[in-house]
Coordinates of C-alpha atoms in Angstrom, one line a residue:
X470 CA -0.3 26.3 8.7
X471 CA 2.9 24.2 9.0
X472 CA 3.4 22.3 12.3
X473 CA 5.9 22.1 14.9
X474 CA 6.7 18.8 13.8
X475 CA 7.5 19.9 10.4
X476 CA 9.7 22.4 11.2
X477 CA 11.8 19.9 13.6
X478 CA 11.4 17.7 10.7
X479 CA 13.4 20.2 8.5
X480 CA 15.9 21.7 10.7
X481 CA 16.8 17.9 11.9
X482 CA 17.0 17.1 8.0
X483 CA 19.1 20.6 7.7
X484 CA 21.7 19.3 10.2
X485 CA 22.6 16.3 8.8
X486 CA 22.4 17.7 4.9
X487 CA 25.5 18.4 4.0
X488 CA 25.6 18.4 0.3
X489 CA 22.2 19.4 -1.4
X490 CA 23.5 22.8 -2.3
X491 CA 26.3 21.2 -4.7
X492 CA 24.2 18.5 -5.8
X493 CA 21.4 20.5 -6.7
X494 CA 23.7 23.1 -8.9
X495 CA 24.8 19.6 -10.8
X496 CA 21.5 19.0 -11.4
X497 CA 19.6 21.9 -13.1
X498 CA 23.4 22.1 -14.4
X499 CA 22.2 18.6 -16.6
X500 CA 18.6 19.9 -17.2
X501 CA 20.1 22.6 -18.6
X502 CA 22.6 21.2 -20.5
X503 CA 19.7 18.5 -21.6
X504 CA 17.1 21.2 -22.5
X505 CA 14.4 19.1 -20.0
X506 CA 12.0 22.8 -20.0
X507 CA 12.4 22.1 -23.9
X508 CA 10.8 18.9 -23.4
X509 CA 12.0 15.3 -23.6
X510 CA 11.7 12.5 -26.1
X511 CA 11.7 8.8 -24.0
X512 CA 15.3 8.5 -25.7
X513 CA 16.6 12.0 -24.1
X514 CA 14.8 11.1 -20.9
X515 CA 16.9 8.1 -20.8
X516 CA 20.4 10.0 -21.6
X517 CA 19.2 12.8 -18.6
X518 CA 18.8 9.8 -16.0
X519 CA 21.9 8.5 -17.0
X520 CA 23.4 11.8 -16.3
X521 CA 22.0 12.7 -13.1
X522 CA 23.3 9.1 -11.8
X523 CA 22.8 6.0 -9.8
X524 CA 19.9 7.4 -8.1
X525 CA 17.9 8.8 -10.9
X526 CA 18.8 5.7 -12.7
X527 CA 17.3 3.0 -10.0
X528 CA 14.4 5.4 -10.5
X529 CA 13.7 5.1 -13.8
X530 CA 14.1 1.4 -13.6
X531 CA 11.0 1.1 -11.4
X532 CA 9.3 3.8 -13.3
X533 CA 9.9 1.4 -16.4
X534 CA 7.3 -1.0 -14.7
X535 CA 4.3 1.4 -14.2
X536 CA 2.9 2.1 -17.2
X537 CA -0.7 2.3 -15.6
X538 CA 1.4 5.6 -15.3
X539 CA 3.8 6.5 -18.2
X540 CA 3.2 5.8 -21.6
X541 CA 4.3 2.7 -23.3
X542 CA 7.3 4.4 -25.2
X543 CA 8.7 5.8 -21.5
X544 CA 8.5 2.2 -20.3
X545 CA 10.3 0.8 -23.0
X546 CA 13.0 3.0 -23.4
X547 CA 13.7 2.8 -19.3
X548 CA 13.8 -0.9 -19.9
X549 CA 17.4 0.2 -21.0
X550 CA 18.4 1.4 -17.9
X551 CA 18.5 -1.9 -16.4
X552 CA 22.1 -3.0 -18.1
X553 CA 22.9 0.1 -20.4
X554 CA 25.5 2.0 -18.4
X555 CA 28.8 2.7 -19.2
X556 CA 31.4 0.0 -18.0
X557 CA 33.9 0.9 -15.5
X558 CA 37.5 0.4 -16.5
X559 CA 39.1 -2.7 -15.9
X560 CA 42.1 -1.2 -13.6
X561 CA 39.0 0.5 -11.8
X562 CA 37.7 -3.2 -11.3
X563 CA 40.9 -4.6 -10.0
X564 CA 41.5 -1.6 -7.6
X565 CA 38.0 -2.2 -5.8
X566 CA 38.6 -5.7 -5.4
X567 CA 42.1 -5.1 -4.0
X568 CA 40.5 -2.6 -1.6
X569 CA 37.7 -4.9 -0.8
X570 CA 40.1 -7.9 -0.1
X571 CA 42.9 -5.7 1.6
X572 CA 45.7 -8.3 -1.0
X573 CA 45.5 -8.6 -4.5
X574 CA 43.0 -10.2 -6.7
X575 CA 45.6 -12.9 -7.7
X576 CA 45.3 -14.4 -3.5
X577 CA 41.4 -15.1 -5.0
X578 CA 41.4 -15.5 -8.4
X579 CA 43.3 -17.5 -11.1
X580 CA 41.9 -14.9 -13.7
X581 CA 39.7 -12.0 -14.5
X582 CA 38.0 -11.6 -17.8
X583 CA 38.9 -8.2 -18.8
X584 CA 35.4 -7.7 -20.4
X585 CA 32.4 -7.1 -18.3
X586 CA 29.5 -9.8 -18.3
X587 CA 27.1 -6.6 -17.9
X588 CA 27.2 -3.1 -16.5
X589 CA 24.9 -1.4 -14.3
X590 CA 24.2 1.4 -12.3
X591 CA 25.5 0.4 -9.1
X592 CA 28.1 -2.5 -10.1
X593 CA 29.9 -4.5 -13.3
X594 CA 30.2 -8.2 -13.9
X595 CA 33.1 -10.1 -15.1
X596 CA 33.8 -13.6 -15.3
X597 CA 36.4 -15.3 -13.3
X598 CA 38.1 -18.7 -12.3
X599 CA 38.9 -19.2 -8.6
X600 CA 42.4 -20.6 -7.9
X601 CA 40.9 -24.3 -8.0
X602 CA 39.6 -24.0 -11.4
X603 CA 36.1 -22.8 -10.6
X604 CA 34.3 -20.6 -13.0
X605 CA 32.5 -18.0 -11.2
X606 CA 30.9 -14.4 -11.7
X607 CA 32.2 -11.4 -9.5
X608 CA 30.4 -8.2 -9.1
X609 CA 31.8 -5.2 -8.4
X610 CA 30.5 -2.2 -6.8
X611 CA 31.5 0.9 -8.7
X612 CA 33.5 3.4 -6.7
X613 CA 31.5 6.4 -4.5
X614 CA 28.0 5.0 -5.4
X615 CA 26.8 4.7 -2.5
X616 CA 27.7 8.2 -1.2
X617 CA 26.3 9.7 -4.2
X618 CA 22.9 7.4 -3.8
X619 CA 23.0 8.9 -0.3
X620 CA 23.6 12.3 -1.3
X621 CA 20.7 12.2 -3.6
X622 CA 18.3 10.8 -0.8
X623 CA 18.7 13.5 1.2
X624 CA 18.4 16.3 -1.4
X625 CA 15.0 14.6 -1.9
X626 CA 14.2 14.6 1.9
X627 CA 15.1 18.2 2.2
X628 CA 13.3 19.1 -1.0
X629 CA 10.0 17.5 0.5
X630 CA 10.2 18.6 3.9
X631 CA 10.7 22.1 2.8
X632 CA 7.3 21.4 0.7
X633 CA 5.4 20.4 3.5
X634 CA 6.6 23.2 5.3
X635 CA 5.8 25.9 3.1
X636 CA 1.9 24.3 1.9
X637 CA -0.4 22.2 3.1
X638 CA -2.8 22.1 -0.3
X639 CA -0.8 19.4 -1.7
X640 CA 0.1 17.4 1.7
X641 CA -1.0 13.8 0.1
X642 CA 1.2 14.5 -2.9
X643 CA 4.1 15.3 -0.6
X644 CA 3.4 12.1 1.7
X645 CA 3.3 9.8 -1.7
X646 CA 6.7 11.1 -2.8
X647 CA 8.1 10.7 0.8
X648 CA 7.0 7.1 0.8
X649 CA 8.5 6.7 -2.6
X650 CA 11.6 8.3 -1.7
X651 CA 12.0 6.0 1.7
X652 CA 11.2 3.3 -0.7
X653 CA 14.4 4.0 -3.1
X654 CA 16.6 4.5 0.2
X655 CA 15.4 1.2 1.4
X656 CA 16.2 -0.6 -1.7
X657 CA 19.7 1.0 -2.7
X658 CA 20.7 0.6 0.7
X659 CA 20.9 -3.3 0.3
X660 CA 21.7 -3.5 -3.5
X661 CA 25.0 -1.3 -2.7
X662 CA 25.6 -3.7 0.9
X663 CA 26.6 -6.7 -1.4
X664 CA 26.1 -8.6 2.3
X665 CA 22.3 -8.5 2.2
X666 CA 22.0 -9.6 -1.5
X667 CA 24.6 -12.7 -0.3
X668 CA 22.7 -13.4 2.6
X669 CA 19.6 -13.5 -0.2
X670 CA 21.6 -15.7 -2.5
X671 CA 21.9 -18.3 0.6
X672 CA 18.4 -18.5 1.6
X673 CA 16.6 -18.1 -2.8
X674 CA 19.2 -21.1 -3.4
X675 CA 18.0 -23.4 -0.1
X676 CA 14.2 -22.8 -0.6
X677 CA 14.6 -23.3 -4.4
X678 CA 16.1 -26.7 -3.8
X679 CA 12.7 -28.5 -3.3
X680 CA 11.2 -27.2 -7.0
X681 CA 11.9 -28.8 -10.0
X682 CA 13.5 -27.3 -12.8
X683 CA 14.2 -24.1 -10.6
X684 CA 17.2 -22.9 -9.5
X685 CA 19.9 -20.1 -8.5
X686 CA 23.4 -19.0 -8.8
X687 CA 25.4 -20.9 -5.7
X688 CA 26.9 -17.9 -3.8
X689 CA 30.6 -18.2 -2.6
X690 CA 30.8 -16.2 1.1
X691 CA 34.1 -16.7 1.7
X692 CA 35.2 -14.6 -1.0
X693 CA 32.6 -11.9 -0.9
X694 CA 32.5 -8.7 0.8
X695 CA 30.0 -5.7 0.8
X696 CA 31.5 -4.4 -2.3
X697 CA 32.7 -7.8 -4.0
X698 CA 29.9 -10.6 -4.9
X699 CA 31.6 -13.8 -5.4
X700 CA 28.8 -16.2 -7.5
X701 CA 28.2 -19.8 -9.2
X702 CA 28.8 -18.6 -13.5
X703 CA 25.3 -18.9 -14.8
X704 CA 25.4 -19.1 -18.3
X705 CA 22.3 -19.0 -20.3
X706 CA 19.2 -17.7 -22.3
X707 CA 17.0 -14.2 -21.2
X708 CA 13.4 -16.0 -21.0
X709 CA 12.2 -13.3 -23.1
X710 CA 14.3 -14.7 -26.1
X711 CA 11.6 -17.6 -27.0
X712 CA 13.2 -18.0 -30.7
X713 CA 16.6 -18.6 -29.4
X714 CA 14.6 -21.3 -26.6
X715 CA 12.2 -23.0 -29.4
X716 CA 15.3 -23.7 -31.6
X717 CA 17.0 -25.5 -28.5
X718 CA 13.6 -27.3 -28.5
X719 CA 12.1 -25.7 -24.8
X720 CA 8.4 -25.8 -24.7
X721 CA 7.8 -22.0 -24.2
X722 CA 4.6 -22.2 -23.0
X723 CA 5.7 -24.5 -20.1
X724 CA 8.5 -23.1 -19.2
X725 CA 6.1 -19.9 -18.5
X726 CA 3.9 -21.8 -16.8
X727 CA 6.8 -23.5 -14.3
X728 CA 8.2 -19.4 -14.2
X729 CA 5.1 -18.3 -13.3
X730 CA 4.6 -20.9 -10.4
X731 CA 7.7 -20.8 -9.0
X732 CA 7.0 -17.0 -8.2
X733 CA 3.9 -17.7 -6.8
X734 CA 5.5 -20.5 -4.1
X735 CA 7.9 -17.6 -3.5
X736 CA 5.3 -15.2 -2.6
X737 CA 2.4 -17.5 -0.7
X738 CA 4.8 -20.3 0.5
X739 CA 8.4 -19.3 1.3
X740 CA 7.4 -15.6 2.3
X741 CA 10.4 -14.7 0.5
X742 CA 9.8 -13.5 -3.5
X743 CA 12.4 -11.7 -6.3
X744 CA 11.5 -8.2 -5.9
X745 CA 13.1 -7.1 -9.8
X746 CA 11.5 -10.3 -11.9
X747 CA 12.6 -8.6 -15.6
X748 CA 13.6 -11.0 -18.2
X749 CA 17.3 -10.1 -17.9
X750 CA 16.7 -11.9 -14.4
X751 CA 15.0 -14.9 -15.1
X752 CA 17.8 -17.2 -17.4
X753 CA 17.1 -20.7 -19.0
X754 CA 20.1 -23.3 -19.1
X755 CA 19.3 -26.7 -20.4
X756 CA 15.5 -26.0 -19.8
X757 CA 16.4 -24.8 -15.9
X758 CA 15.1 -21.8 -14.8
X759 CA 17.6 -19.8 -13.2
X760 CA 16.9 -16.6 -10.7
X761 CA 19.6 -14.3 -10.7
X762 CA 20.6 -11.0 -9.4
X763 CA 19.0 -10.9 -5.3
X764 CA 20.0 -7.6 -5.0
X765 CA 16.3 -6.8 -4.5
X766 CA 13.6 -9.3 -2.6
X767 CA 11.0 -9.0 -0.5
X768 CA 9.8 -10.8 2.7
X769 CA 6.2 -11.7 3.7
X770 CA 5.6 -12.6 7.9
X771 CA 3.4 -16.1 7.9
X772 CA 0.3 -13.9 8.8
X773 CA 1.1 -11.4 5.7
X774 CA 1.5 -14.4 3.3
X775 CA -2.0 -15.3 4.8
X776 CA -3.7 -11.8 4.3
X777 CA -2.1 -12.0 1.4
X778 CA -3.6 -15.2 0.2
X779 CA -6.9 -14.0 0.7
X780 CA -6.1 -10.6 -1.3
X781 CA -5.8 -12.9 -4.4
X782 CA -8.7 -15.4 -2.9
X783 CA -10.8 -11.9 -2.9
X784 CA -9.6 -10.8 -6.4
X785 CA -10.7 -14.3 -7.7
X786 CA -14.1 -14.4 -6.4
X787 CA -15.5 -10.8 -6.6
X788 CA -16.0 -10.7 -2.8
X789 CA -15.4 -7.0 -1.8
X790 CA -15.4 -8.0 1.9
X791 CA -12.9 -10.3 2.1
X792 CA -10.8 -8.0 0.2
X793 CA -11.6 -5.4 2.8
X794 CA -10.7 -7.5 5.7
X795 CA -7.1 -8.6 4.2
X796 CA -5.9 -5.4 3.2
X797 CA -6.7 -3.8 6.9
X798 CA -4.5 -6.7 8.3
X799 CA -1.6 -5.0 5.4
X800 CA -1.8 -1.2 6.6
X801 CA -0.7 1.2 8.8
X802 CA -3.3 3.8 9.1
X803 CA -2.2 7.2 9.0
X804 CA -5.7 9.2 9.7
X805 CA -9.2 8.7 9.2
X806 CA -10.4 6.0 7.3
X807 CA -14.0 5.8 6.2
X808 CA -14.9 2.0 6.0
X809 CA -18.3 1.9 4.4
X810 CA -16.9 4.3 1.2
X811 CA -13.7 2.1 1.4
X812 CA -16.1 -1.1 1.1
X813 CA -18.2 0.5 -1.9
X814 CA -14.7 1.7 -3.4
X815 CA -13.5 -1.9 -3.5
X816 CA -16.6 -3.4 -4.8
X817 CA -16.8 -0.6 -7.3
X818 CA -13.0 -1.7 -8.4
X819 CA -14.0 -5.7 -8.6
X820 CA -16.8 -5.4 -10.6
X821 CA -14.6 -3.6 -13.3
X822 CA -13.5 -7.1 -13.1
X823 CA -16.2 -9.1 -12.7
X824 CA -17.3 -9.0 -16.2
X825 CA -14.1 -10.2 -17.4
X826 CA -12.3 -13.3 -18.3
X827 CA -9.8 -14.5 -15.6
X828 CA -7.5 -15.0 -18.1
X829 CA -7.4 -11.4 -18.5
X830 CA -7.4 -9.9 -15.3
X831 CA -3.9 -8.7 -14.8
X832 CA -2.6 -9.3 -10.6
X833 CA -0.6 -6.6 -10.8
X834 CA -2.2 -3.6 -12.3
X835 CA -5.3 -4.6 -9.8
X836 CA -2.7 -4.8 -6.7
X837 CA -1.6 -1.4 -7.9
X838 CA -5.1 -0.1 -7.6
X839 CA -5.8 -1.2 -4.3
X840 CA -2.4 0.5 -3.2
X841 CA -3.6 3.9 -4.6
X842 CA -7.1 3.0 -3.2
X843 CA -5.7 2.6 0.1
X844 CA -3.6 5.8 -0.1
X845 CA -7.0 7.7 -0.6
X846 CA -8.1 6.2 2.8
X847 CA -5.0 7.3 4.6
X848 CA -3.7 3.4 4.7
X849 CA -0.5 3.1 3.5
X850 CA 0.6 -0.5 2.6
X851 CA 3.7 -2.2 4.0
X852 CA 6.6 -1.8 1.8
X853 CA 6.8 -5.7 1.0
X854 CA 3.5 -5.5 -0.4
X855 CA 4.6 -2.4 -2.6
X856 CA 7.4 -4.9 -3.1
X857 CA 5.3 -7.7 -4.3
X858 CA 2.6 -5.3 -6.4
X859 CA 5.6 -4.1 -8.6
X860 CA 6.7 -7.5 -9.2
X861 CA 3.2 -9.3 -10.1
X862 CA 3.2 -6.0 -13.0
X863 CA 6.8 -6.9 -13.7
X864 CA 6.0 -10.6 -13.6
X865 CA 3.0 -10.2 -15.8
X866 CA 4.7 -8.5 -18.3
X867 CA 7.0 -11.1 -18.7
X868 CA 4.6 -13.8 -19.4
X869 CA 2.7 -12.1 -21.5
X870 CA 5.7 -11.9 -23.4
X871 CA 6.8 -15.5 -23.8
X872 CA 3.1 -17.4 -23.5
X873 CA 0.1 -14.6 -23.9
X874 CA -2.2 -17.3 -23.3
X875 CA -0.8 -18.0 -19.6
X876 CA -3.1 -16.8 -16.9
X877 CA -1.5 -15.6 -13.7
X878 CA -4.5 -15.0 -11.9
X879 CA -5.6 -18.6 -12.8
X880 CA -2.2 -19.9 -11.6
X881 CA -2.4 -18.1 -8.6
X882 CA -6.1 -19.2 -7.4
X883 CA -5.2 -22.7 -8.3
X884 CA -2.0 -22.8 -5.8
X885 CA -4.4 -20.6 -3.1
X886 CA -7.0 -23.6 -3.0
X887 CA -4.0 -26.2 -3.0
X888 CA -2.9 -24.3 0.0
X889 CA -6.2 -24.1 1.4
X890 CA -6.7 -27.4 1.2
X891 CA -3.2 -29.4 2.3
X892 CA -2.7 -31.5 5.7
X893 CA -0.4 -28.5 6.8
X894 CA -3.3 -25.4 6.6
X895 CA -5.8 -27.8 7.4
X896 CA -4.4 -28.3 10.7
X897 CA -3.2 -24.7 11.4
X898 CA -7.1 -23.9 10.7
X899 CA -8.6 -26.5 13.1
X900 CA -5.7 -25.4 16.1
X901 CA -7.0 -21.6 15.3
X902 CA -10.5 -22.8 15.6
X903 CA -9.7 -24.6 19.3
X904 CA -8.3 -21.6 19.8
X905 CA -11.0 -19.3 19.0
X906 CA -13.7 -21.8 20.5
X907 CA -11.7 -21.9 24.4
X908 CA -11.2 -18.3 23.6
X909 CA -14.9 -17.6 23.7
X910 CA -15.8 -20.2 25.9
X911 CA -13.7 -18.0 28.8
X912 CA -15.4 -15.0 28.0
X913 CA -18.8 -16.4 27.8
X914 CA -18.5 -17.9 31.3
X915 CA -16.6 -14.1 32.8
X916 CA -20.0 -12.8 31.3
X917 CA -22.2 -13.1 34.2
X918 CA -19.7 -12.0 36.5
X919 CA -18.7 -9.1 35.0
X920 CA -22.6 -8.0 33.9
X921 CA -23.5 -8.5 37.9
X922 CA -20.0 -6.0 38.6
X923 CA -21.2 -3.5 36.1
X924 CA -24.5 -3.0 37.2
X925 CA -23.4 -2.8 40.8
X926 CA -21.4 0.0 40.0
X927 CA -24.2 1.6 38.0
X928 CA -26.2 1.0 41.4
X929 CA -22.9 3.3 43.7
X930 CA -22.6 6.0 41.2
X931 CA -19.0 4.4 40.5
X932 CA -20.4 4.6 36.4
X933 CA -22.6 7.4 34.7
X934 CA -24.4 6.3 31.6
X935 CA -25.3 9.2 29.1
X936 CA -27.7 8.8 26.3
X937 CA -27.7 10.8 23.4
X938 CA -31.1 10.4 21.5
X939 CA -31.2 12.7 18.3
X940 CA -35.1 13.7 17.6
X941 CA -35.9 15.6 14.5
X942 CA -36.6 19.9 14.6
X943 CA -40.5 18.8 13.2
X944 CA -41.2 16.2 16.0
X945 CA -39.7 18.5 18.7
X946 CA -42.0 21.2 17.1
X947 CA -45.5 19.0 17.1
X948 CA -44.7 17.9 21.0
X949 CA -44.0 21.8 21.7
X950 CA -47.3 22.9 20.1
X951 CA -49.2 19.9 21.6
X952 CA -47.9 20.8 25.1
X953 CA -48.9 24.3 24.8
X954 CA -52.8 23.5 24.2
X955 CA -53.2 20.8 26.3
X956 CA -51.6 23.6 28.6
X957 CA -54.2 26.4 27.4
X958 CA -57.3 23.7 27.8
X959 CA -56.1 22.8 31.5
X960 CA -56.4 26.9 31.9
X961 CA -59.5 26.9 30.4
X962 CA -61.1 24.5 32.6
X963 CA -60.0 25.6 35.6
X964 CA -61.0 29.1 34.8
X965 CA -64.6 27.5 33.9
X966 CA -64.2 25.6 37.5
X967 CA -63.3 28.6 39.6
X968 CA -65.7 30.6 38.0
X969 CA -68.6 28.4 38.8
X970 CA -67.7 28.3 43.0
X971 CA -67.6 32.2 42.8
X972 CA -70.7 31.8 40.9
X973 CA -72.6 30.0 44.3
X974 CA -71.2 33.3 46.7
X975 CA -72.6 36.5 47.4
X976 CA -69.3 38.5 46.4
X977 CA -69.2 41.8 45.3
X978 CA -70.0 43.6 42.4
X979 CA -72.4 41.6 40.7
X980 CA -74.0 41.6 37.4
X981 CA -77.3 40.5 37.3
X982 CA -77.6 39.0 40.8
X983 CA -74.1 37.0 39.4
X984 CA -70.5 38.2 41.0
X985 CA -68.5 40.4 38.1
X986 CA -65.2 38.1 38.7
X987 CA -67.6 34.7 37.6
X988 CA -69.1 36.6 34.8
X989 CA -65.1 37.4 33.8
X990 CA -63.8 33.9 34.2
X991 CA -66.5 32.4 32.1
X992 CA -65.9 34.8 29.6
X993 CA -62.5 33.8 29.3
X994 CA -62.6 29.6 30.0
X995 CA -65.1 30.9 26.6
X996 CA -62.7 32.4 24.9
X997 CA -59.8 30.4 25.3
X998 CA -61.5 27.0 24.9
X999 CA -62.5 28.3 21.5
X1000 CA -58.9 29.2 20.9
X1001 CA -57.7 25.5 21.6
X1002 CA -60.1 23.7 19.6
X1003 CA -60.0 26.2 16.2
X1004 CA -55.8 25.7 16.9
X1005 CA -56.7 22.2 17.4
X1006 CA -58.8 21.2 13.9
X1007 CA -56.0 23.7 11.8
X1008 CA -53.3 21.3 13.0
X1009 CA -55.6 18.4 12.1
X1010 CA -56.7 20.1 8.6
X1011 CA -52.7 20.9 8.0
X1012 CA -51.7 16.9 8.8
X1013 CA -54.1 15.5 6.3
X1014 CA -53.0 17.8 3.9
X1015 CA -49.1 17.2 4.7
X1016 CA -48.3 20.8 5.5
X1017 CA -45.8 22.2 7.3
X1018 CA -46.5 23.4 10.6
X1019 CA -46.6 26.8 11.5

């Protein structure tokens, strides 16, 4: 039966849904128009999400990375969705930035390219010189996107709430597709605010500064906007074109390792990691690496880049406990959880592994498992760790594709025992440690105290202590039974007893000189002591025999 709280779930979500009547026409207007009942082909998927818009197409670009979930030929064709869209005219380009600027593009720019560096989804490209002669790249948020991305939300919304209105027999489908949807709301709310992905541009290009051979585009703030992104020109090579990068003479297999590392010091050292790693992303100029396009990051706290540490520490060294005790550190629990079957679930998961080659074990897809693990122990993960699962598959993928023989998880276990070991986690360990130690230390010496106070208020009635002692139906049976004859042998010999006094009187009637009532009572202190000890040697005869008791 459906709660109260989903019905003022839905009629809150009713209220503010304005559109999902109109927008859901449009769409089984395209699914008809496409023939989806008919089946699709991964091309015709691809022309149908390009259709349905923005918000259909952000989701087929993260559905491009799970193919622990689609098949390959899905994957690959939804790669496309990444910078095949149409492009926006030019005069559509120069009105948004007028509007963003409130003057014309000429009081910013010397020039606009006419022709877009790439097209997307959500914005266009172009190259551009400032008035002083620098070349930078401008990006352009097309017009209404982010109304329609919101439009689409809360269809979704008001499609799953009505869901878990109506049934309850598929309520951990309904929760996975609301946590996806409040994952896509998250996410195209800062890639359409071009402030947040600036804000990211200022902090990737600081942090980035201290490795070598790593960079990002300088951001310009004081000519960007939420709908205009002013940025350094980056001009260089997809890492995924290794041909193009061995011809210019780049050791491939290096510059996958130096990739590779620098998105590991995002995640475990900076807290602060690309989110949307595809090779399209991640440029080479002169050898540089170059991180482009912030528009999606995610951020770790210093105690989830620990937890997180020892998630890969875990992963490395087949210890199911450790896992355990990270991932509860990474959750919000959202009902019963059974720890023992989550323990044997997690072991059962890394010794799939265990038989493996590290250079084989793939971070990602075993990240993505524990997330789905989790999920069938009403955990759910914190969305930067959905965050940084996705990437590790996207990351993956791309260094499988420029040096196959790289090993992430080798990588990664190297840098975790580097951490481990350097003067700065050394010394966060031993202050923990003090901690821990006075910590204890003031508990051990409240101990007495607070024993003595206990048991004085056992002593006034000021605390009841209940037991609960749980003794099997067969044990409860053998103390019944054994009760019972000791019961009928204590009858026997008192009758015996009595019957003996009466025995020494003169009280009438008699039989043969003896009073009747003492003949009677021997008779039965007779009788019954037989009983008991036949009752007695069956119980014996059925013990030695294991029998059940009757």
């Amino acid at each position: 039966m459906a709660t109260f709280q989903d019905f003022v779930k839905l009629a809150k979500i009713s209220m503010q849904d304005k559109t999902s009547h109109k927008r859901m026409n449009e769409i089984l207007r395209i699914m008809h128009q496409y023939h989806v009942l008919a089946g699709l082909t991964p091309e015709r998927a691809v022309e149908v999400l390009q259709a349905l818009g923005p918000t259909y197409v952000k989701i087929g670009q993260l559905a491009s990375n799970r193919s622990d979930l689609l098949p390959k030929e899905y994957c690959d064709a939804f790669e496309k969705l990444r910078d095949d869209a149409d492009p926006m005219p030019f005069a559509t380009v120069v009105e948004q930035i007028d509007k963003a600027y409130g003057a014309s593009w000429h009081t910013v720019f010397a020039s606009i390219d006419p022709n877009p560096l790439g097209a997307a989804s959500i914005a266009q490209v172009h190259k551009a010189v400032l008035l002083d002669g620098t070349v930078v790249a401008v990006k352009v948020r097309r017009p209404g996107v982010a109304e329609s991305m919101a439009e689409d939300i809360m269809l979704m919304k008001h499609l799953i709430a009505t869901g878990e209105l109506v049934s309850n027999s598929h309520r951990d489908i309904l929760l996975s597709l609301e946590g996806f949807v409040e994952e896509i709301e998250r996410t195209t709310a800062n890639e359409v605010n071009f402030t947040i992905e600036l804000n990211n541009l200022v902090r990737f290009h600081k942090e980035m500064e201290t490795e070598e051979g790593v960079t990002s585009p300088v951001p310009y703030p004081a000519y960007s906007t939420d709908s205009v992104l002013v940025m350094e020109f980056v001009q260089g090579i997809e890492i995924s074109d290794t041909a193009k990068l061995r011809e210019q003479g780049v050791d491939v297999e290096a510059l996958a390792r130096r990739v590779c590392q620098s998105y590991v010091t995002q995640v475990l050292d900076n807290g602060f990691f690309h989110a949307d790693p595809h090779p399209g992303n991640i440029l080479v100029r002169k050898g540089e690496v170059v991180w482009i396009d912030l528009g999606m990051v995610g951020s770790l706290t210093a105690s989830e880049r620990m937890l997180v540490g020892k998630v890969f520490t875990a992963v490395a060294t087949n210890s199911a406990y450790l896992l355990m005790q990270a991932l509860t550190g990474l959750v919000h629990v959202v009902g019963p959880v059974d720890h023992g079957a989550l323990l044997d679930d997690l072991a059962r998961l890394l010794s799939e592994y265990s038989t493996a080659e590290m250079k084989d074990i793939n971070v990602g897809i075993v990240l993505t498992e524990v997330v789905e693990l989790l999920r069938s122990q009403n955990m759910v993960v914190t969305s930067s760790v959905t965050m940084l699962a996705r990437g590790f598959v996207t990351i993956e993928g791309v260094i499988a594709q420029v040096a196959p023989s790289i090993s992430v998880i080798e990588i990664v276990s190297k840098h975790v025992i580097a951490q481990q070991g350097s003067p700065k986690n050394i010394a966060q360990r031993m202050v923990d440690l003090a901690i821990a130690g006075t910590e204890s230390a003031e508990a051990l010496a409240k101990l007495p105290t607070q024993l003595s106070n206990t048991l004085e208020m056992i002593d006034r009635g000021q605390i009841k202590v209940n037991g609960d002692v749980d003794v099997s139906s067969r044990v409860l049976a053998t103390v019944y039974a054994s009760v019972g004859r000791l019961s009928l042998a204590l009858l026997s010999a008192g009758l015996f007893l009595g019957s003996s006094i009466l025995c020494t009187t003169s009280m009438q009637p008699q039989f043969l000189g003896v009073p009747l009532l003492g003949v009677l009572g021997y008779l039965g202190a007779f009788v019954l002591g037989v009983y008991t000890i036949v009752r007695i040697m069956a119980s014996r005869h059925r013990l030695l025999n294991n029998e059940e008791p009757r």
